[in-house]
PDB file of C-alpha atoms and ligand atoms in Angstrom:
ATOM      1  CA  MET S   1      58.718  92.606 -62.272  1.00 84.00           C
ATOM      2  CA  LEU S   2      61.687  94.474 -63.745  1.00 92.00           C
ATOM      3  CA  GLU S   3      64.571  94.650 -61.237  1.00 93.00           C
ATOM      4  CA  LYS S   4      67.442  97.124 -61.001  1.00 96.00           C
ATOM      5  CA  ILE S   5      70.783  95.602 -62.052  1.00 97.00           C
ATOM      6  CA  GLU S   6      73.423  98.298 -61.776  1.00 98.00           C
ATOM      7  CA  ILE S   7      73.775 102.069 -61.676  1.00 98.00           C
ATOM      8  CA  LEU S   8      74.111 103.572 -65.141  1.00 98.00           C
ATOM      9  CA  LYS S   9      74.132 107.297 -64.269  1.00 96.00           C
ATOM     10  CA  THR S  10      73.908 109.317 -61.084  1.00 96.00           C
ATOM     11  CA  GLY S  11      72.750 112.892 -61.503  1.00 94.00           C
ATOM     12  CA  LYS S  12      72.130 115.610 -58.940  1.00 94.00           C
ATOM     13  CA  ALA S  13      68.560 114.516 -58.121  1.00 97.00           C
ATOM     14  CA  LYS S  14      68.018 111.141 -59.775  1.00 98.00           C
ATOM     15  CA  ALA S  15      69.796 107.870 -60.482  1.00 98.00           C
ATOM     16  CA  LEU S  16      69.313 105.581 -63.473  1.00 98.00           C
ATOM     17  CA  TYR S  17      69.687 101.816 -63.256  1.00 98.00           C
ATOM     18  CA  THR S  18      69.977  99.204 -65.996  1.00 98.00           C
ATOM     19  CA  THR S  19      67.454  96.353 -65.994  1.00 98.00           C
ATOM     20  CA  SER S  20      67.240  92.887 -67.564  1.00 96.00           C
ATOM     21  CA  ASP S  21      65.549  94.606 -70.549  1.00 97.00           C
ATOM     22  CA  PRO S  22      68.212  96.662 -72.408  1.00 97.00           C
ATOM     23  CA  SER S  23      65.540  99.018 -73.776  1.00 98.00           C
ATOM     24  CA  LYS S  24      64.317  99.965 -70.279  1.00 98.00           C
ATOM     25  CA  LEU S  25      65.862 101.728 -67.292  1.00 98.00           C
ATOM     26  CA  ILE S  26      64.657 102.364 -63.757  1.00 98.00           C
ATOM     27  CA  MET S  27      64.744 106.023 -62.746  1.00 98.00           C
ATOM     28  CA  GLU S  28      65.059 106.656 -59.023  1.00 98.00           C
ATOM     29  CA  TYR S  29      64.042 110.072 -57.685  1.00 98.00           C
ATOM     30  CA  ARG S  30      66.156 110.947 -54.662  1.00 98.00           C
ATOM     31  CA  ASP S  31      65.481 113.533 -51.938  1.00 98.00           C
ATOM     32  CA  ASP S  32      68.658 115.414 -52.957  1.00 97.00           C
ATOM     33  CA  THR S  33      67.902 118.968 -54.007  1.00 97.00           C
ATOM     34  CA  SER S  34      70.481 121.110 -55.736  1.00 96.00           C
ATOM     35  CA  ALA S  35      70.699 124.636 -57.088  1.00 95.00           C
ATOM     36  CA  PHE S  36      73.275 126.956 -58.617  1.00 92.00           C
ATOM     37  CA  ASP S  37      74.832 124.169 -60.746  1.00 85.00           C
ATOM     38  CA  GLY S  38      75.230 121.886 -57.752  1.00 88.00           C
ATOM     39  CA  LYS S  39      76.781 124.471 -55.414  1.00 90.00           C
ATOM     40  CA  LYS S  40      73.815 124.346 -52.961  1.00 95.00           C
ATOM     41  CA  ILE S  41      72.744 120.801 -52.043  1.00 96.00           C
ATOM     42  CA  GLU S  42      70.311 119.578 -49.366  1.00 97.00           C
ATOM     43  CA  GLN S  43      68.181 116.524 -48.614  1.00 97.00           C
ATOM     44  CA  LEU S  44      64.469 117.331 -48.471  1.00 98.00           C
ATOM     45  CA  ALA S  45      62.508 114.403 -47.030  1.00 98.00           C
ATOM     46  CA  GLY S  46      59.741 113.149 -49.323  1.00 98.00           C
ATOM     47  CA  LYS S  47      60.778 115.157 -52.385  1.00 98.00           C
ATOM     48  CA  GLY S  48      61.761 112.039 -54.376  1.00 98.00           C
ATOM     49  CA  THR S  49      58.304 110.535 -53.970  1.00 98.00           C
ATOM     50  CA  VAL S  50      56.449 113.747 -54.781  1.00 98.00           C
ATOM     51  CA  ASN S  51      58.547 114.271 -57.910  1.00 98.00           C
ATOM     52  CA  ASN S  52      58.150 110.687 -59.127  1.00 98.00           C
ATOM     53  CA  ARG S  53      54.355 110.839 -58.756  1.00 98.00           C
ATOM     54  CA  PHE S  54      54.213 114.350 -60.214  1.00 98.00           C
ATOM     55  CA  ASN S  55      56.329 113.419 -63.219  1.00 98.00           C
ATOM     56  CA  GLY S  56      54.326 110.233 -63.931  1.00 98.00           C
ATOM     57  CA  HIS S  57      51.071 112.199 -63.977  1.00 98.00           C
ATOM     58  CA  ILE S  58      52.405 114.963 -66.233  1.00 98.00           C
ATOM     59  CA  MET S  59      54.116 112.530 -68.635  1.00 98.00           C
ATOM     60  CA  ASP S  60      50.887 110.476 -68.942  1.00 98.00           C
ATOM     61  CA  HIS S  61      48.943 113.677 -69.632  1.00 98.00           C
ATOM     62  CA  LEU S  62      51.463 114.774 -72.288  1.00 98.00           C
ATOM     63  CA  GLN S  63      51.381 111.309 -73.874  1.00 98.00           C
ATOM     64  CA  SER S  64      47.566 111.497 -74.090  1.00 98.00           C
ATOM     65  CA  LYS S  65      47.976 114.775 -76.001  1.00 98.00           C
ATOM     66  CA  GLY S  66      50.540 113.353 -78.439  1.00 98.00           C
ATOM     67  CA  VAL S  67      53.889 114.253 -76.827  1.00 98.00           C
ATOM     68  CA  ASP S  68      55.726 110.908 -76.982  1.00 98.00           C
ATOM     69  CA  ASN S  69      57.857 110.432 -73.900  1.00 99.00           C
ATOM     70  CA  HIS S  70      60.008 107.889 -72.075  1.00 99.00           C
ATOM     71  CA  HIS S  71      57.745 107.300 -69.063  1.00 98.00           C
ATOM     72  CA  ILE S  72      56.384 103.745 -68.811  1.00 98.00           C
ATOM     73  CA  GLU S  73      55.139 103.151 -65.256  1.00 98.00           C
ATOM     74  CA  ALA S  74      55.928 103.712 -61.593  1.00 97.00           C
ATOM     75  CA  THR S  75      57.293 100.679 -59.764  1.00 96.00           C
ATOM     76  CA  ALA S  76      57.745 102.224 -56.304  1.00 97.00           C
ATOM     77  CA  PRO S  77      56.842 105.558 -54.661  1.00 97.00           C
ATOM     78  CA  ASN S  78      60.137 107.064 -55.841  1.00 98.00           C
ATOM     79  CA  GLU S  79      60.934 104.890 -58.884  1.00 98.00           C
ATOM     80  CA  SER S  80      59.653 104.530 -62.436  1.00 98.00           C
ATOM     81  CA  ILE S  81      60.497 102.469 -65.505  1.00 98.00           C
ATOM     82  CA  VAL S  82      61.532 104.615 -68.481  1.00 98.00           C
ATOM     83  CA  MET S  83      62.689 103.936 -72.034  1.00 98.00           C
ATOM     84  CA  SER S  84      66.464 104.029 -72.379  1.00 98.00           C
ATOM     85  CA  LEU S  85      67.295 107.083 -74.504  1.00 98.00           C
ATOM     86  CA  ASP S  86      70.433 108.462 -76.067  1.00 98.00           C
ATOM     87  CA  MET S  87      70.137 111.943 -74.532  1.00 98.00           C
ATOM     88  CA  PHE S  88      71.063 115.204 -76.272  1.00 98.00           C
ATOM     89  CA  PRO S  89      73.393 117.276 -74.019  1.00 98.00           C
ATOM     90  CA  ILE S  90      70.897 120.108 -74.324  1.00 98.00           C
ATOM     91  CA  GLU S  91      68.261 121.773 -72.143  1.00 98.00           C
ATOM     92  CA  CYS S  92      65.189 123.260 -73.847  1.00 99.00           C
ATOM     93  CA  VAL S  93      63.633 126.125 -71.889  1.00 99.00           C
ATOM     94  CA  VAL S  94      60.365 127.984 -72.553  1.00 98.00           C
ATOM     95  CA  ARG S  95      59.424 131.167 -70.736  1.00 99.00           C
ATOM     96  CA  ASN S  96      55.925 132.623 -70.476  1.00 99.00           C
ATOM     97  CA  PHE S  97      56.993 135.229 -67.908  1.00 99.00           C
ATOM     98  CA  ALA S  98      60.438 136.615 -67.059  1.00 98.00           C
ATOM     99  CA  ALA S  99      62.182 134.983 -64.094  1.00 98.00           C
ATOM    100  CA  GLY S 100      65.594 133.612 -63.167  1.00 98.00           C
ATOM    101  CA  SER S 101      68.516 133.829 -65.572  1.00 98.00           C
ATOM    102  CA  ILE S 102      66.778 135.861 -68.315  1.00 98.00           C
ATOM    103  CA  CYS S 103      66.160 138.693 -65.816  1.00 98.00           C
ATOM    104  CA  LYS S 104      69.876 138.877 -65.006  1.00 98.00           C
ATOM    105  CA  ARG S 105      71.009 138.397 -68.617  1.00 98.00           C
ATOM    106  CA  LEU S 106      68.717 141.011 -70.182  1.00 98.00           C
ATOM    107  CA  GLY S 107      67.970 143.250 -67.195  1.00 98.00           C
ATOM    108  CA  LEU S 108      64.265 142.379 -67.166  1.00 98.00           C
ATOM    109  CA  GLU S 109      61.870 142.870 -64.312  1.00 98.00           C
ATOM    110  CA  GLU S 110      60.484 139.618 -62.894  1.00 98.00           C
ATOM    111  CA  ALA S 111      56.992 138.662 -64.154  1.00 98.00           C
ATOM    112  CA  MET S 112      57.222 140.603 -67.439  1.00 98.00           C
ATOM    113  CA  VAL S 113      55.046 138.777 -70.001  1.00 98.00           C
ATOM    114  CA  MET S 114      56.927 136.929 -72.767  1.00 98.00           C
ATOM    115  CA  GLU S 115      54.608 137.080 -75.785  1.00 98.00           C
ATOM    116  CA  PRO S 116      55.112 134.946 -77.781  1.00 98.00           C
ATOM    117  CA  PRO S 117      56.753 132.579 -75.282  1.00 98.00           C
ATOM    118  CA  ILE S 118      60.566 132.625 -75.489  1.00 98.00           C
ATOM    119  CA  PHE S 119      62.403 129.431 -76.391  1.00 98.00           C
ATOM    120  CA  GLU S 120      66.061 128.985 -75.370  1.00 99.00           C
ATOM    121  CA  PHE S 121      68.671 126.217 -75.646  1.00 99.00           C
ATOM    122  CA  PHE S 122      71.317 125.664 -72.939  1.00 98.00           C
ATOM    123  CA  TYR S 123      74.341 123.375 -73.125  1.00 98.00           C
ATOM    124  CA  LYS S 124      74.096 120.826 -70.306  1.00 97.00           C
ATOM    125  CA  ASP S 125      77.445 121.188 -68.559  1.00 96.00           C
ATOM    126  CA  ASP S 126      77.546 122.141 -64.863  1.00 92.00           C
ATOM    127  CA  SER S 127      81.288 122.936 -64.985  1.00 94.00           C
ATOM    128  CA  LEU S 128      80.480 125.686 -67.537  1.00 96.00           C
ATOM    129  CA  GLY S 129      77.320 126.803 -65.689  1.00 94.00           C
ATOM    130  CA  ASP S 130      74.957 125.435 -68.418  1.00 96.00           C
ATOM    131  CA  PRO S 131      75.614 128.272 -70.921  1.00 98.00           C
ATOM    132  CA  LEU S 132      72.991 129.694 -73.302  1.00 98.00           C
ATOM    133  CA  ILE S 133      73.583 128.391 -76.862  1.00 98.00           C
ATOM    134  CA  ASN S 134      71.842 128.605 -80.231  1.00 98.00           C
ATOM    135  CA  ASP S 135      71.158 126.299 -83.197  1.00 98.00           C
ATOM    136  CA  CYS S 136      74.586 127.043 -84.755  1.00 98.00           C
ATOM    137  CA  HIS S 137      76.471 125.793 -81.680  1.00 98.00           C
ATOM    138  CA  ILE S 138      74.346 122.643 -81.637  1.00 98.00           C
ATOM    139  CA  THR S 139      74.975 121.702 -85.279  1.00 98.00           C
ATOM    140  CA  ALA S 140      78.630 122.878 -85.378  1.00 98.00           C
ATOM    141  CA  PHE S 141      79.540 120.818 -82.322  1.00 98.00           C
ATOM    142  CA  GLY S 142      77.458 117.814 -83.460  1.00 98.00           C
ATOM    143  CA  TRP S 143      75.144 117.775 -80.412  1.00 98.00           C
ATOM    144  CA  ALA S 144      72.076 117.339 -82.682  1.00 98.00           C
ATOM    145  CA  ASN S 145      71.154 117.909 -86.343  1.00 98.00           C
ATOM    146  CA  GLU S 146      68.803 120.521 -87.831  1.00 98.00           C
ATOM    147  CA  ASP S 147      65.842 118.118 -87.934  1.00 98.00           C
ATOM    148  CA  ASP S 148      66.387 117.183 -84.271  1.00 98.00           C
ATOM    149  CA  ILE S 149      66.479 120.896 -83.375  1.00 98.00           C
ATOM    150  CA  GLU S 150      63.147 121.513 -85.111  1.00 98.00           C
ATOM    151  CA  VAL S 151      61.507 118.536 -83.388  1.00 98.00           C
ATOM    152  CA  MET S 152      62.807 119.593 -79.938  1.00 98.00           C
ATOM    153  CA  LYS S 153      61.528 123.163 -80.428  1.00 98.00           C
ATOM    154  CA  GLU S 154      58.147 121.980 -81.710  1.00 98.00           C
ATOM    155  CA  LEU S 155      57.652 119.453 -78.887  1.00 98.00           C
ATOM    156  CA  THR S 156      58.742 121.956 -76.220  1.00 99.00           C
ATOM    157  CA  LEU S 157      56.310 124.621 -77.449  1.00 98.00           C
ATOM    158  CA  LYS S 158      53.529 122.029 -77.770  1.00 98.00           C
ATOM    159  CA  THR S 159      54.245 120.901 -74.201  1.00 99.00           C
ATOM    160  CA  ASN S 160      54.010 124.532 -73.126  1.00 99.00           C
ATOM    161  CA  ASP S 161      50.557 124.945 -74.701  1.00 98.00           C
ATOM    162  CA  ILE S 162      49.294 121.750 -73.051  1.00 99.00           C
ATOM    163  CA  LEU S 163      50.700 122.517 -69.609  1.00 99.00           C
ATOM    164  CA  VAL S 164      49.830 126.226 -69.506  1.00 98.00           C
ATOM    165  CA  THR S 165      46.201 125.136 -69.980  1.00 98.00           C
ATOM    166  CA  LEU S 166      46.461 122.377 -67.377  1.00 98.00           C
ATOM    167  CA  PHE S 167      48.074 124.619 -64.731  1.00 98.00           C
ATOM    168  CA  ASP S 168      45.691 127.489 -65.474  1.00 98.00           C
ATOM    169  CA  SER S 169      42.734 125.210 -64.748  1.00 98.00           C
ATOM    170  CA  ALA S 170      44.199 124.785 -61.245  1.00 98.00           C
ATOM    171  CA  ASP S 171      44.677 128.563 -60.777  1.00 98.00           C
ATOM    172  CA  LEU S 172      48.423 128.190 -61.272  1.00 98.00           C
ATOM    173  CA  ILE S 173      50.728 130.139 -63.578  1.00 99.00           C
ATOM    174  CA  LEU S 174      53.346 128.108 -65.450  1.00 99.00           C
ATOM    175  CA  VAL S 175      56.126 130.694 -65.631  1.00 99.00           C
ATOM    176  CA  ASP S 176      58.882 128.664 -67.307  1.00 99.00           C
ATOM    177  CA  PHE S 177      60.309 125.141 -67.490  1.00 99.00           C
ATOM    178  CA  LYS S 178      63.146 123.012 -68.806  1.00 98.00           C
ATOM    179  CA  LEU S 179      62.884 119.827 -70.869  1.00 99.00           C
ATOM    180  CA  GLU S 180      65.452 117.282 -72.066  1.00 98.00           C
ATOM    181  CA  PHE S 181      65.059 115.023 -75.091  1.00 99.00           C
ATOM    182  CA  GLY S 182      66.720 111.840 -76.320  1.00 98.00           C
ATOM    183  CA  LYS S 183      66.554 109.372 -79.195  1.00 98.00           C
ATOM    184  CA  SER S 184      65.610 105.715 -79.457  1.00 98.00           C
ATOM    185  CA  ASP S 185      65.616 103.890 -82.819  1.00 98.00           C
ATOM    186  CA  GLY S 186      65.974 107.234 -84.613  1.00 98.00           C
ATOM    187  CA  LYS S 187      62.899 108.804 -82.986  1.00 98.00           C
ATOM    188  CA  ILE S 188      62.920 111.702 -80.526  1.00 98.00           C
ATOM    189  CA  TYR S 189      61.183 111.297 -77.169  1.00 99.00           C
ATOM    190  CA  LEU S 190      60.764 113.657 -74.245  1.00 99.00           C
ATOM    191  CA  GLY S 191      62.996 112.284 -71.463  1.00 98.00           C
ATOM    192  CA  ASP S 192      64.203 113.270 -68.008  1.00 98.00           C
ATOM    193  CA  GLU S 193      61.447 114.831 -65.853  1.00 98.00           C
ATOM    194  CA  PHE S 194      58.740 117.435 -65.523  1.00 99.00           C
ATOM    195  CA  THR S 195      58.528 118.313 -61.828  1.00 98.00           C
ATOM    196  CA  PRO S 196      58.598 121.476 -59.670  1.00 98.00           C
ATOM    197  CA  ASP S 197      62.408 121.018 -59.607  1.00 98.00           C
ATOM    198  CA  GLY S 198      62.566 122.055 -63.269  1.00 98.00           C
ATOM    199  CA  CYS S 199      59.824 124.616 -63.678  1.00 98.00           C
ATOM    200  CA  ARG S 200      58.514 127.805 -62.097  1.00 99.00           C
ATOM    201  CA  VAL S 201      54.915 127.863 -60.859  1.00 99.00           C
ATOM    202  CA  TRP S 202      53.142 130.764 -59.147  1.00 99.00           C
ATOM    203  CA  ASP S 203      49.728 130.980 -57.539  1.00 98.00           C
ATOM    204  CA  LYS S 204      47.507 132.900 -59.982  1.00 98.00           C
ATOM    205  CA  GLU S 205      46.002 135.131 -57.318  1.00 98.00           C
ATOM    206  CA  THR S 206      48.860 135.860 -54.898  1.00 98.00           C
ATOM    207  CA  LYS S 207      51.840 135.121 -57.243  1.00 98.00           C
ATOM    208  CA  LYS S 208      53.334 133.027 -54.412  1.00 98.00           C
ATOM    209  CA  LYS S 209      56.271 130.932 -55.685  1.00 98.00           C
ATOM    210  CA  LEU S 210      55.538 127.205 -55.341  1.00 98.00           C
ATOM    211  CA  ASP S 211      58.543 125.681 -57.163  1.00 98.00           C
ATOM    212  CA  LYS S 212      62.280 125.169 -56.642  1.00 98.00           C
ATOM    213  CA  ASP S 213      62.771 128.924 -56.237  1.00 98.00           C
ATOM    214  CA  ARG S 214      61.595 128.290 -52.639  1.00 98.00           C
ATOM    215  CA  PHE S 215      64.813 126.266 -52.225  1.00 98.00           C
ATOM    216  CA  ARG S 216      67.025 128.589 -54.305  1.00 98.00           C
ATOM    217  CA  LEU S 217      65.855 131.648 -52.354  1.00 97.00           C
ATOM    218  CA  GLY S 218      65.640 129.930 -48.937  1.00 97.00           C
ATOM    219  CA  LEU S 219      61.882 130.567 -48.620  1.00 98.00           C
ATOM    220  CA  GLY S 220      61.149 127.239 -46.857  1.00 97.00           C
ATOM    221  CA  ASP S 221      58.227 124.784 -47.239  1.00 98.00           C
ATOM    222  CA  VAL S 222      59.745 123.388 -50.434  1.00 98.00           C
ATOM    223  CA  VAL S 223      58.219 119.884 -50.409  1.00 98.00           C
ATOM    224  CA  GLU S 224      54.938 121.248 -48.985  1.00 98.00           C
ATOM    225  CA  SER S 225      54.688 123.637 -51.933  1.00 98.00           C
ATOM    226  CA  TYR S 226      55.381 120.840 -54.447  1.00 98.00           C
ATOM    227  CA  GLN S 227      52.602 118.866 -52.699  1.00 98.00           C
ATOM    228  CA  GLU S 228      50.270 121.838 -52.999  1.00 98.00           C
ATOM    229  CA  ILE S 229      50.793 122.069 -56.770  1.00 98.00           C
ATOM    230  CA  ALA S 230      50.229 118.300 -57.044  1.00 98.00           C
ATOM    231  CA  HIS S 231      47.089 118.498 -54.903  1.00 98.00           C
ATOM    232  CA  ARG S 232      45.656 121.330 -57.029  1.00 98.00           C
ATOM    233  CA  LEU S 233      46.364 119.349 -60.225  1.00 98.00           C
ATOM    234  CA  GLY S 234      44.625 116.295 -58.757  1.00 98.00           C
ATOM    235  CA  ILE S 235      47.830 114.221 -58.624  1.00 97.00           C
ATOM    236  CA  ASN S 236      47.721 111.255 -56.250  1.00 94.00           C
ATOM    237  CA  LEU S 237      50.958 111.233 -54.219  1.00 95.00           C
ATOM    238  CA  THR S 238      50.488 107.945 -52.345  1.00 88.00           C
TER     239      THR S 238
HETATM  240  P1  ADP H   1      71.405 116.356 -63.534  1.00 92.81           P
HETATM  241  O1  ADP H   1      70.726 117.629 -63.164  1.00 92.81           O
HETATM  242  O2  ADP H   1      72.720 116.217 -62.918  1.00 92.81           O
HETATM  243  O3  ADP H   1      71.255 116.011 -64.962  1.00 92.81           O
HETATM  244  P2  ADP H   1      69.546 114.264 -62.774  1.00 92.81           P
HETATM  245  O4  ADP H   1      69.591 113.755 -61.405  1.00 92.81           O
HETATM  246  O5  ADP H   1      68.330 114.855 -63.335  1.00 92.81           O
HETATM  247  O6  ADP H   1      70.688 115.296 -62.729  1.00 92.81           O
HETATM  248  O7  ADP H   1      70.103 113.135 -63.724  1.00 92.81           O
HETATM  249  C1  ADP H   1      69.370 112.413 -64.603  1.00 92.81           C
HETATM  250  C2  ADP H   1      70.271 112.038 -65.767  1.00 92.81           C
HETATM  251  O8  ADP H   1      69.617 111.054 -66.567  1.00 92.81           O
HETATM  252  C3  ADP H   1      70.550 113.223 -66.694  1.00 92.81           C
HETATM  253  O9  ADP H   1      71.867 113.104 -67.193  1.00 92.81           O
HETATM  254  C4  ADP H   1      69.542 113.009 -67.835  1.00 92.81           C
HETATM  255  O10 ADP H   1      69.977 113.600 -69.040  1.00 92.81           O
HETATM  256  C5  ADP H   1      69.524 111.487 -67.919  1.00 92.81           C
HETATM  257  N1  ADP H   1      68.308 110.897 -68.484  1.00 92.81           N
HETATM  258  C6  ADP H   1      67.035 111.324 -68.309  1.00 92.81           C
HETATM  259  N2  ADP H   1      66.162 110.509 -68.934  1.00 92.81           N
HETATM  260  C7  ADP H   1      66.888 109.526 -69.526  1.00 92.81           C
HETATM  261  C8  ADP H   1      66.562 108.377 -70.316  1.00 92.81           C
HETATM  262  N3  ADP H   1      65.310 108.068 -70.615  1.00 92.81           N
HETATM  263  N4  ADP H   1      67.588 107.579 -70.770  1.00 92.81           N
HETATM  264  C9  ADP H   1      68.869 107.892 -70.462  1.00 92.81           C
HETATM  265  N5  ADP H   1      69.247 108.959 -69.704  1.00 92.81           N
HETATM  266  C10 ADP H   1      68.273 109.764 -69.241  1.00 92.81           C
HETATM  267  N1  UDP H   2      66.160 124.711 -65.127  1.00 92.81           N
HETATM  268  C1  UDP H   2      66.407 123.398 -64.775  1.00 92.81           C
HETATM  269  N2  UDP H   2      67.687 122.944 -64.786  1.00 92.81           N
HETATM  270  C2  UDP H   2      68.739 123.718 -65.125  1.00 92.81           C
HETATM  271  C3  UDP H   2      68.483 125.077 -65.482  1.00 92.81           C
HETATM  272  C4  UDP H   2      67.187 125.542 -65.466  1.00 92.81           C
HETATM  273  O1  UDP H   2      65.475 122.656 -64.487  1.00 92.81           O
HETATM  274  O2  UDP H   2      69.884 123.236 -65.125  1.00 92.81           O
HETATM  275  C5  UDP H   2      64.776 125.225 -65.133  1.00 92.81           C
HETATM  276  C6  UDP H   2      64.514 126.194 -63.984  1.00 92.81           C
HETATM  277  O3  UDP H   2      63.977 125.506 -62.871  1.00 92.81           O
HETATM  278  C7  UDP H   2      63.497 127.148 -64.583  1.00 92.81           C
HETATM  279  C8  UDP H   2      63.835 127.164 -66.076  1.00 92.81           C
HETATM  280  O4  UDP H   2      64.587 125.977 -66.329  1.00 92.81           O
HETATM  281  O5  UDP H   2      62.192 126.621 -64.430  1.00 92.81           O
HETATM  282  C9  UDP H   2      64.630 128.382 -66.484  1.00 92.81           C
HETATM  283  O6  UDP H   2      65.775 128.475 -65.658  1.00 92.81           O
HETATM  284  P1  UDP H   2      66.744 129.749 -65.717  1.00 92.81           P
HETATM  285  O7  UDP H   2      67.415 129.786 -67.049  1.00 92.81           O
HETATM  286  O8  UDP H   2      65.993 130.949 -65.309  1.00 92.81           O
HETATM  287  O9  UDP H   2      67.884 129.385 -64.686  1.00 92.81           O
HETATM  288  P2  UDP H   2      67.980 129.546 -63.120  1.00 92.81           P
HETATM  289  O10 UDP H   2      68.176 130.995 -62.859  1.00 92.81           O
HETATM  290  O11 UDP H   2      66.732 128.988 -62.577  1.00 92.81           O
HETATM  291  O12 UDP H   2      69.174 128.708 -62.799  1.00 92.81           O
END
């Protein structure tokens, strides 16, 4: 079995370890939960395990629908083997309904329908508050080339189509989410994670928030809500 050798990167919610295979890393999902660019941080028991199981299920589903991604297999309740990627310092966000930063930025009322879905790029830099950027910033500053930009947009919108359908079948609304991509041998793969930490999910009937907004807004039952989404999607958390 692949063993962890040393820490490569420590982020706000996960850690990445090198392994004896240079093309593979072990991603550890911690219980740390952060919001507001790392200004609010708490430990939520069991979140690492829920997110690792959740992510594995979603990545396998996306792979089966043709979205190539870095996930290989889980090796422990809160750890998975992933492909080592050269990550773009970019966050790709899609919005089906208005929530979060777009409401503040454009003065929109929460839950307004975004039709067609809105795609946005953000520059991944906590010290700058992850600012909104566009294609020109990305090419001018050499963060990715025009072909990479097209592939990231296409894969993000394809992921949205696949997951809106999946969540809808569980009476859940996929409001918005964030993806990160990276390259290996010149090919772009979906990396990082898809978990309730990086998306907004509401109950279709009651519009109850079931995602990280429960932590951001101090609504409580954060891990329980993540478990409820997983349960409704048929994800095994053990
Ligand atoms: P943060 O929010 O601080 O990025 P994370 O805890 O999510 O915190 O950190 C995970 C880090 O690992 C991020 O920098 C992410 O870009 C990076 N990453 C995700 N997937 C891969 C991968 N397959 N190969 C290399 N780095 C990755
Ligand atoms: N998001 C994320 N990481 C970030 C910024 C945003 O996972 O650093 C996710 C967030 O959970 C939401 C979507 O991307 O599902 C859109 O976030 P928004 O721009 O509204 O920012 P927020 O107000 O949530 O910080």
